[in-house]
Short mmCIF file of C-alpha atoms in Angstrom, two decimals:
data_model
loop_
_atom_site.label_atom_id
_atom_site.label_comp_id
_atom_site.label_asym_id
_atom_site.label_seq_id
_atom_site.Cartn_x
_atom_site.Cartn_y
_atom_site.Cartn_z
CA CYS A 1 -113.00 -96.53 -174.59
CA LEU A 2 -113.92 -93.25 -176.21
CA PRO A 3 -111.86 -90.14 -175.38
CA THR A 4 -113.39 -87.82 -172.81
CA LYS A 5 -114.12 -84.15 -173.40
CA GLN A 6 -111.04 -83.36 -171.31
CA ASP A 7 -108.88 -85.64 -173.49
CA LEU A 8 -110.18 -83.95 -176.63
CA LYS A 9 -109.54 -80.50 -175.18
CA LEU A 10 -105.95 -81.43 -174.24
CA ARG A 11 -105.42 -82.78 -177.74
CA ASP A 12 -106.83 -79.61 -179.29
CA ASP A 13 -104.69 -77.43 -177.02
CA LYS A 14 -101.56 -79.33 -178.06
CA MET A 15 -102.40 -78.96 -181.74
CA ILE A 16 -102.99 -75.23 -181.28
CA LYS A 17 -99.59 -74.84 -179.62
CA ILE A 18 -97.84 -76.84 -182.34
CA GLN A 19 -99.48 -74.79 -185.10
CA GLU A 20 -98.74 -71.53 -183.28
CA ALA A 21 -95.09 -72.51 -183.00
CA LYS A 22 -94.99 -73.42 -186.69
CA LYS A 23 -96.33 -69.99 -187.64
CA ILE A 24 -93.76 -68.23 -185.45
CA ILE A 25 -90.93 -70.21 -187.06
CA GLU A 26 -92.24 -69.46 -190.57
CA GLU A 27 -92.36 -65.73 -189.84
CA ALA A 28 -88.96 -65.56 -188.09
CA ASP A 29 -86.05 -63.53 -189.47
CA LYS A 30 -83.55 -65.68 -187.54
CA VAL A 31 -83.70 -69.15 -186.01
CA VAL A 32 -81.24 -70.07 -183.28
CA ILE A 33 -81.32 -73.81 -182.60
CA GLY A 34 -80.11 -75.12 -179.24
CA ALA A 35 -79.72 -78.89 -179.31
CA GLY A 36 -79.19 -81.12 -176.29
CA ALA A 37 -79.01 -84.83 -175.54
CA GLY A 38 -82.78 -85.17 -175.74
CA LEU A 39 -82.68 -84.45 -179.47
CA SER A 40 -80.31 -87.32 -180.22
CA ALA A 41 -82.24 -89.62 -177.87
CA ALA A 42 -85.48 -88.79 -179.70
CA ALA A 43 -83.66 -89.48 -182.98
CA GLY A 44 -82.71 -92.98 -181.78
CA LEU A 45 -79.24 -92.50 -180.27
CA THR A 46 -80.24 -93.74 -176.83
CA TYR A 47 -77.57 -94.53 -174.24
CA SER A 48 -79.54 -97.15 -172.34
CA GLY A 49 -82.14 -99.83 -172.95
CA PRO A 50 -82.15 -102.25 -175.91
CA ARG A 51 -79.56 -100.35 -177.95
CA PHE A 52 -77.04 -100.48 -175.11
CA GLU A 53 -77.91 -104.07 -174.23
CA VAL A 54 -77.33 -105.25 -177.81
CA PHE A 55 -74.07 -103.43 -178.52
CA PHE A 56 -72.49 -103.81 -175.08
CA LYS A 57 -73.75 -107.17 -173.88
CA ASP A 58 -70.24 -108.43 -173.02
CA TYR A 59 -69.48 -105.25 -171.08
CA ILE A 60 -72.69 -105.59 -169.06
CA VAL A 61 -71.75 -109.15 -168.13
CA ARG A 62 -68.11 -108.42 -167.23
CA TYR A 63 -68.27 -104.96 -165.70
CA GLY A 64 -71.91 -104.61 -164.67
CA MET A 65 -72.39 -101.54 -166.84
CA GLN A 66 -75.87 -100.06 -166.91
CA ASP A 67 -75.72 -97.47 -169.69
CA MET A 68 -73.26 -95.72 -171.99
CA TYR A 69 -73.24 -92.51 -170.01
CA SER A 70 -72.05 -94.02 -166.71
CA ALA A 71 -69.84 -96.49 -168.60
CA ALA A 72 -67.79 -93.56 -169.88
CA PHE A 73 -66.56 -93.04 -166.29
CA TYR A 74 -65.79 -96.71 -165.55
CA PRO A 75 -62.39 -97.14 -163.80
CA PHE A 76 -60.79 -99.64 -166.18
CA GLU A 77 -57.62 -101.24 -164.83
CA THR A 78 -55.69 -101.01 -168.10
CA ALA A 79 -55.48 -98.69 -171.09
CA GLU A 80 -56.09 -101.69 -173.33
CA GLU A 81 -59.48 -102.28 -171.66
CA ARG A 82 -60.38 -98.60 -171.63
CA TRP A 83 -59.71 -98.14 -175.35
CA GLY A 84 -61.48 -101.41 -176.11
CA TYR A 85 -64.61 -99.89 -174.60
CA TRP A 86 -64.12 -96.45 -176.12
CA ALA A 87 -63.56 -97.82 -179.61
CA LYS A 88 -67.03 -99.36 -179.47
CA HIS A 89 -68.57 -96.31 -177.82
CA ILE A 90 -67.18 -94.01 -180.51
CA TYR A 91 -68.11 -96.32 -183.35
CA HIS A 92 -71.73 -96.89 -182.32
CA ASN A 93 -72.40 -93.23 -181.56
CA ARG A 94 -70.31 -91.43 -184.17
CA TYR A 95 -69.49 -93.63 -187.15
CA GLN A 96 -72.09 -96.40 -187.35
CA PRO A 97 -75.26 -94.26 -187.45
CA GLU A 98 -76.12 -92.59 -190.72
CA GLY A 99 -77.73 -89.17 -190.69
CA LEU A 100 -80.87 -89.75 -188.65
CA SER A 101 -84.31 -88.81 -189.93
CA LEU A 102 -85.17 -86.44 -187.08
CA TYR A 103 -82.07 -84.38 -187.79
CA ARG A 104 -82.90 -84.42 -191.51
CA ASP A 105 -86.38 -83.14 -190.70
CA LEU A 106 -84.87 -80.40 -188.59
CA PHE A 107 -82.63 -79.39 -191.48
CA ASP A 108 -85.60 -79.35 -193.87
CA LEU A 109 -87.41 -77.09 -191.42
CA VAL A 110 -84.69 -74.41 -191.33
CA LYS A 111 -82.65 -74.85 -194.52
CA ASP A 112 -84.27 -71.85 -196.18
CA LYS A 113 -84.08 -69.71 -193.03
CA ASP A 114 -81.19 -67.71 -191.61
CA TYR A 115 -80.24 -70.20 -188.88
CA PHE A 116 -77.45 -71.14 -186.51
CA VAL A 117 -77.03 -74.18 -184.25
CA ILE A 118 -75.37 -74.37 -180.86
CA THR A 119 -75.20 -77.91 -179.49
CA THR A 120 -73.80 -79.85 -176.56
CA ASN A 121 -74.15 -83.07 -178.56
CA VAL A 122 -70.93 -84.77 -179.67
CA ASP A 123 -72.23 -87.36 -182.15
CA GLY A 124 -71.70 -85.44 -185.40
CA GLN A 125 -75.31 -85.64 -186.56
CA PHE A 126 -75.49 -82.03 -187.73
CA MET A 127 -72.57 -82.62 -190.08
CA LYS A 128 -74.20 -85.80 -191.42
CA THR A 129 -77.57 -84.26 -192.23
CA GLY A 130 -76.78 -81.22 -194.33
CA PHE A 131 -76.19 -78.41 -191.84
CA ALA A 132 -73.47 -76.08 -193.10
CA PRO A 133 -70.26 -76.41 -191.01
CA GLU A 134 -70.08 -72.65 -190.60
CA ARG A 135 -73.58 -72.67 -189.08
CA PHE A 136 -73.13 -75.00 -186.11
CA PHE A 137 -71.04 -74.86 -182.95
CA GLU A 138 -70.20 -78.09 -181.10
CA VAL A 139 -69.41 -76.61 -177.71
CA GLN A 140 -68.48 -79.83 -175.92
CA GLY A 141 -66.31 -81.48 -178.59
CA ASN A 142 -66.90 -84.42 -180.90
CA TYR A 143 -66.58 -88.20 -180.59
CA GLY A 144 -64.69 -88.23 -183.88
CA GLU A 145 -61.70 -86.40 -182.41
CA TRP A 146 -58.91 -87.07 -179.94
CA GLN A 147 -56.65 -84.61 -178.20
CA CYS A 148 -53.44 -84.74 -176.19
CA SER A 149 -54.30 -85.38 -172.52
CA VAL A 150 -51.83 -82.71 -171.31
CA PRO A 151 -52.61 -80.95 -173.73
CA CYS A 152 -49.29 -79.89 -175.22
CA ARG A 153 -51.04 -77.77 -177.87
CA GLN A 154 -54.51 -76.68 -178.96
CA LYS A 155 -54.92 -79.31 -181.64
CA VAL A 156 -57.32 -82.20 -182.27
CA PHE A 157 -56.87 -85.39 -184.28
CA ASP A 158 -59.37 -87.30 -186.43
CA ASN A 159 -59.78 -90.79 -184.98
CA GLU A 160 -61.88 -92.74 -187.50
CA GLY A 161 -59.09 -94.85 -188.98
CA ALA A 162 -57.61 -95.67 -185.57
CA VAL A 163 -61.00 -96.55 -184.09
CA ARG A 164 -61.84 -98.92 -186.92
CA GLU A 165 -58.45 -100.59 -186.55
CA MET A 166 -59.04 -101.01 -182.81
CA LEU A 167 -62.40 -102.65 -183.45
CA LYS A 168 -60.86 -105.19 -185.81
CA GLU A 169 -58.21 -106.15 -183.24
CA ILE A 170 -60.24 -106.32 -180.00
CA LYS A 171 -59.78 -109.60 -178.14
CA ASP A 172 -61.17 -110.30 -174.68
CA LEU A 173 -62.55 -106.73 -174.67
CA LYS A 174 -59.03 -105.30 -175.01
CA ILE A 175 -57.11 -103.69 -177.85
CA PRO A 176 -53.46 -104.63 -178.54
CA THR A 177 -50.98 -102.52 -176.60
CA ASP A 178 -49.44 -101.15 -179.79
CA LEU A 179 -52.79 -99.55 -180.75
CA ILE A 180 -53.02 -97.38 -177.62
CA PRO A 181 -53.02 -93.80 -178.97
CA TYR A 182 -50.34 -91.32 -177.91
CA CYS A 183 -49.82 -87.69 -178.83
CA PRO A 184 -47.49 -87.52 -181.86
CA HIS A 185 -45.93 -84.31 -180.52
CA CYS A 186 -45.17 -84.98 -176.85
CA GLY A 187 -45.88 -88.70 -176.38
CA ALA A 188 -48.54 -88.21 -173.70
CA PRO A 189 -51.61 -90.47 -173.83
CA MET A 190 -54.42 -89.31 -176.09
CA THR A 191 -57.87 -88.71 -174.66
CA MET A 192 -61.30 -87.95 -176.04
CA HIS A 193 -61.99 -84.44 -177.27
CA LEU A 194 -64.82 -83.97 -174.79
CA ARG A 195 -65.24 -81.19 -172.29
CA VAL A 196 -64.74 -82.99 -168.99
CA ASP A 197 -62.15 -80.73 -167.34
CA GLN A 198 -59.89 -77.72 -167.90
CA ALA A 199 -57.70 -79.69 -170.34
CA PHE A 200 -60.35 -79.46 -173.07
CA VAL A 201 -58.78 -78.27 -176.33
CA GLN A 202 -60.29 -75.27 -178.09
CA ASP A 203 -58.58 -75.47 -181.46
CA GLU A 204 -58.93 -73.13 -184.45
CA THR A 205 -62.15 -74.79 -185.62
CA TRP A 206 -63.70 -74.51 -182.16
CA GLU A 207 -62.68 -70.85 -181.87
CA ALA A 208 -64.01 -70.06 -185.36
CA SER A 209 -67.35 -71.72 -184.53
CA TYR A 210 -67.57 -69.78 -181.30
CA GLU A 211 -66.94 -66.50 -183.09
CA ALA A 212 -69.51 -67.43 -185.75
CA TYR A 213 -72.12 -68.03 -183.04
CA LEU A 214 -71.36 -64.73 -181.33
CA GLY A 215 -71.48 -63.00 -184.71
CA PHE A 216 -74.89 -64.49 -185.46
CA ILE A 217 -76.33 -63.39 -182.12
CA GLU A 218 -74.88 -59.88 -182.37
CA GLY A 219 -77.29 -57.33 -183.79
CA ILE A 220 -80.44 -59.48 -183.85
CA GLU A 221 -82.05 -57.85 -180.82
CA ASP A 222 -84.74 -56.06 -182.84
CA GLN A 223 -85.47 -58.85 -185.32
CA LYS A 224 -88.03 -61.63 -185.18
CA VAL A 225 -85.90 -64.29 -183.51
CA VAL A 226 -86.93 -67.83 -182.63
CA PHE A 227 -84.87 -69.69 -180.07
CA LEU A 228 -85.68 -73.32 -180.89
CA GLU A 229 -84.57 -75.39 -177.92
CA LEU A 230 -84.58 -79.16 -178.48
CA GLY A 231 -84.03 -81.69 -175.73
CA VAL A 232 -81.97 -79.43 -173.46
CA GLY A 233 -81.96 -80.36 -169.77
CA TYR A 234 -80.05 -79.19 -166.73
CA ASN A 235 -76.67 -80.92 -167.09
CA THR A 236 -75.12 -77.77 -168.56
CA PRO A 237 -77.91 -75.15 -168.53
CA THR A 238 -75.51 -72.20 -168.80
CA ILE A 239 -74.60 -73.14 -172.39
CA ILE A 240 -78.03 -73.11 -174.05
CA ARG A 241 -81.00 -73.11 -171.69
CA TYR A 242 -80.34 -70.06 -169.53
CA PRO A 243 -78.92 -67.85 -172.33
CA PHE A 244 -81.91 -68.65 -174.55
CA GLU A 245 -84.33 -67.71 -171.80
CA LYS A 246 -82.48 -64.48 -171.00
CA MET A 247 -82.35 -63.41 -174.65
CA THR A 248 -86.06 -64.23 -175.04
CA VAL A 249 -86.82 -61.82 -172.21
CA VAL A 250 -84.53 -59.06 -173.47
CA PHE A 251 -85.18 -59.20 -177.23
CA PRO A 252 -88.61 -57.60 -177.81
CA LYS A 253 -89.60 -59.70 -180.86
CA ALA A 254 -88.06 -62.99 -179.68
CA HIS A 255 -89.87 -66.23 -178.92
CA LEU A 256 -88.62 -69.40 -177.25
CA ILE A 257 -89.98 -72.70 -178.55
CA ARG A 258 -89.01 -75.53 -176.21
CA LEU A 259 -89.42 -79.19 -177.14
CA ASN A 260 -88.69 -81.36 -174.13
CA ARG A 261 -90.23 -84.48 -172.63
CA ASP A 262 -89.71 -83.40 -169.03
CA ASP A 263 -87.94 -80.09 -168.35
CA LEU A 264 -90.54 -77.63 -169.62
CA GLU A 265 -90.56 -74.95 -166.95
CA GLY A 266 -88.36 -71.90 -167.40
CA PHE A 267 -87.93 -68.33 -166.22
CA ALA A 268 -91.19 -66.72 -165.15
CA ALA A 269 -90.17 -63.58 -167.03
CA SER A 270 -90.05 -65.44 -170.35
CA LYS A 271 -93.24 -67.45 -169.89
CA GLU A 272 -95.46 -65.22 -172.04
CA LYS A 273 -93.05 -65.53 -174.97
CA THR A 274 -92.43 -69.28 -174.62
CA ILE A 275 -94.21 -72.24 -176.18
CA SER A 276 -93.36 -75.49 -174.40
CA ILE A 277 -94.21 -78.78 -176.10
CA ASN A 278 -93.66 -82.23 -174.58
CA ASP A 279 -95.01 -84.33 -177.46
CA ASP A 280 -92.80 -86.75 -179.39
CA MET A 281 -90.23 -84.60 -181.15
CA ARG A 282 -90.42 -86.62 -184.37
CA GLU A 283 -94.18 -86.15 -184.60
CA VAL A 284 -93.93 -82.42 -183.92
CA LEU A 285 -91.31 -81.91 -186.66
CA GLN A 286 -93.43 -83.90 -189.09
CA GLN A 287 -96.43 -81.68 -188.33
CA TRP A 288 -94.32 -78.56 -188.83
CA LEU A 289 -93.15 -79.85 -192.19
CA ALA A 290 -96.64 -80.81 -193.37
CA ASP A 291 -98.29 -78.45 -195.86
#
């Protein structure tokens, strides 16, 4: 059937918002990107559905797992089982995917701007798609790193070689006992470098990224700043969502551009300076990049 006048008006309103947001980004002095799980999901790194069902079919059958997020908390009986699962989880979310096109589009959008990224994502996509290491801050860690579970020191360890070795040796969903990772300094079990409790390691790289983010934010109060918030929900709103909204209110020339499928509403005080868009993120980026 033909679209109604209301449908056409909604479509026109969406296009106006998308074009308005594009103009604000083009005219910005600084772009601060806040990236959450919704960005990676929109890029194709989904934790449930067909992707999970294909890669973790055996785990669904044996353990009744429903998605990769809840599976990360599964109470495995042995370390061999736990690392058998985590080797696959790390591989499929950190090492198997190439740089995804949505992230590449995002880089193309801001590569000639003065930008900085703060992200709660741990899949390494910013590194894979051209973003300068000194311009992004992975607050919650990275799947590509392990840390001592104690921890005995503020140090992380690259895990790619060990993970690939585990994958080659998995039998009956378990890794061999001699591949269980232990801290080379104190002998305690290794764990993922993910912020799940107070044991999270903040090594020199983490601290340097944190200082770089603070340095970028400092002194931009009177500039044309765009806070570009992508797929950020309410799991950890104090890291990106709430600070972005507060700075949008306080900085006189700031705007918040929020791309989110569901969580569009924000502070009432920042409403007049916020553009919220719930269209497909890939399509929006493509429209922003179009001449």
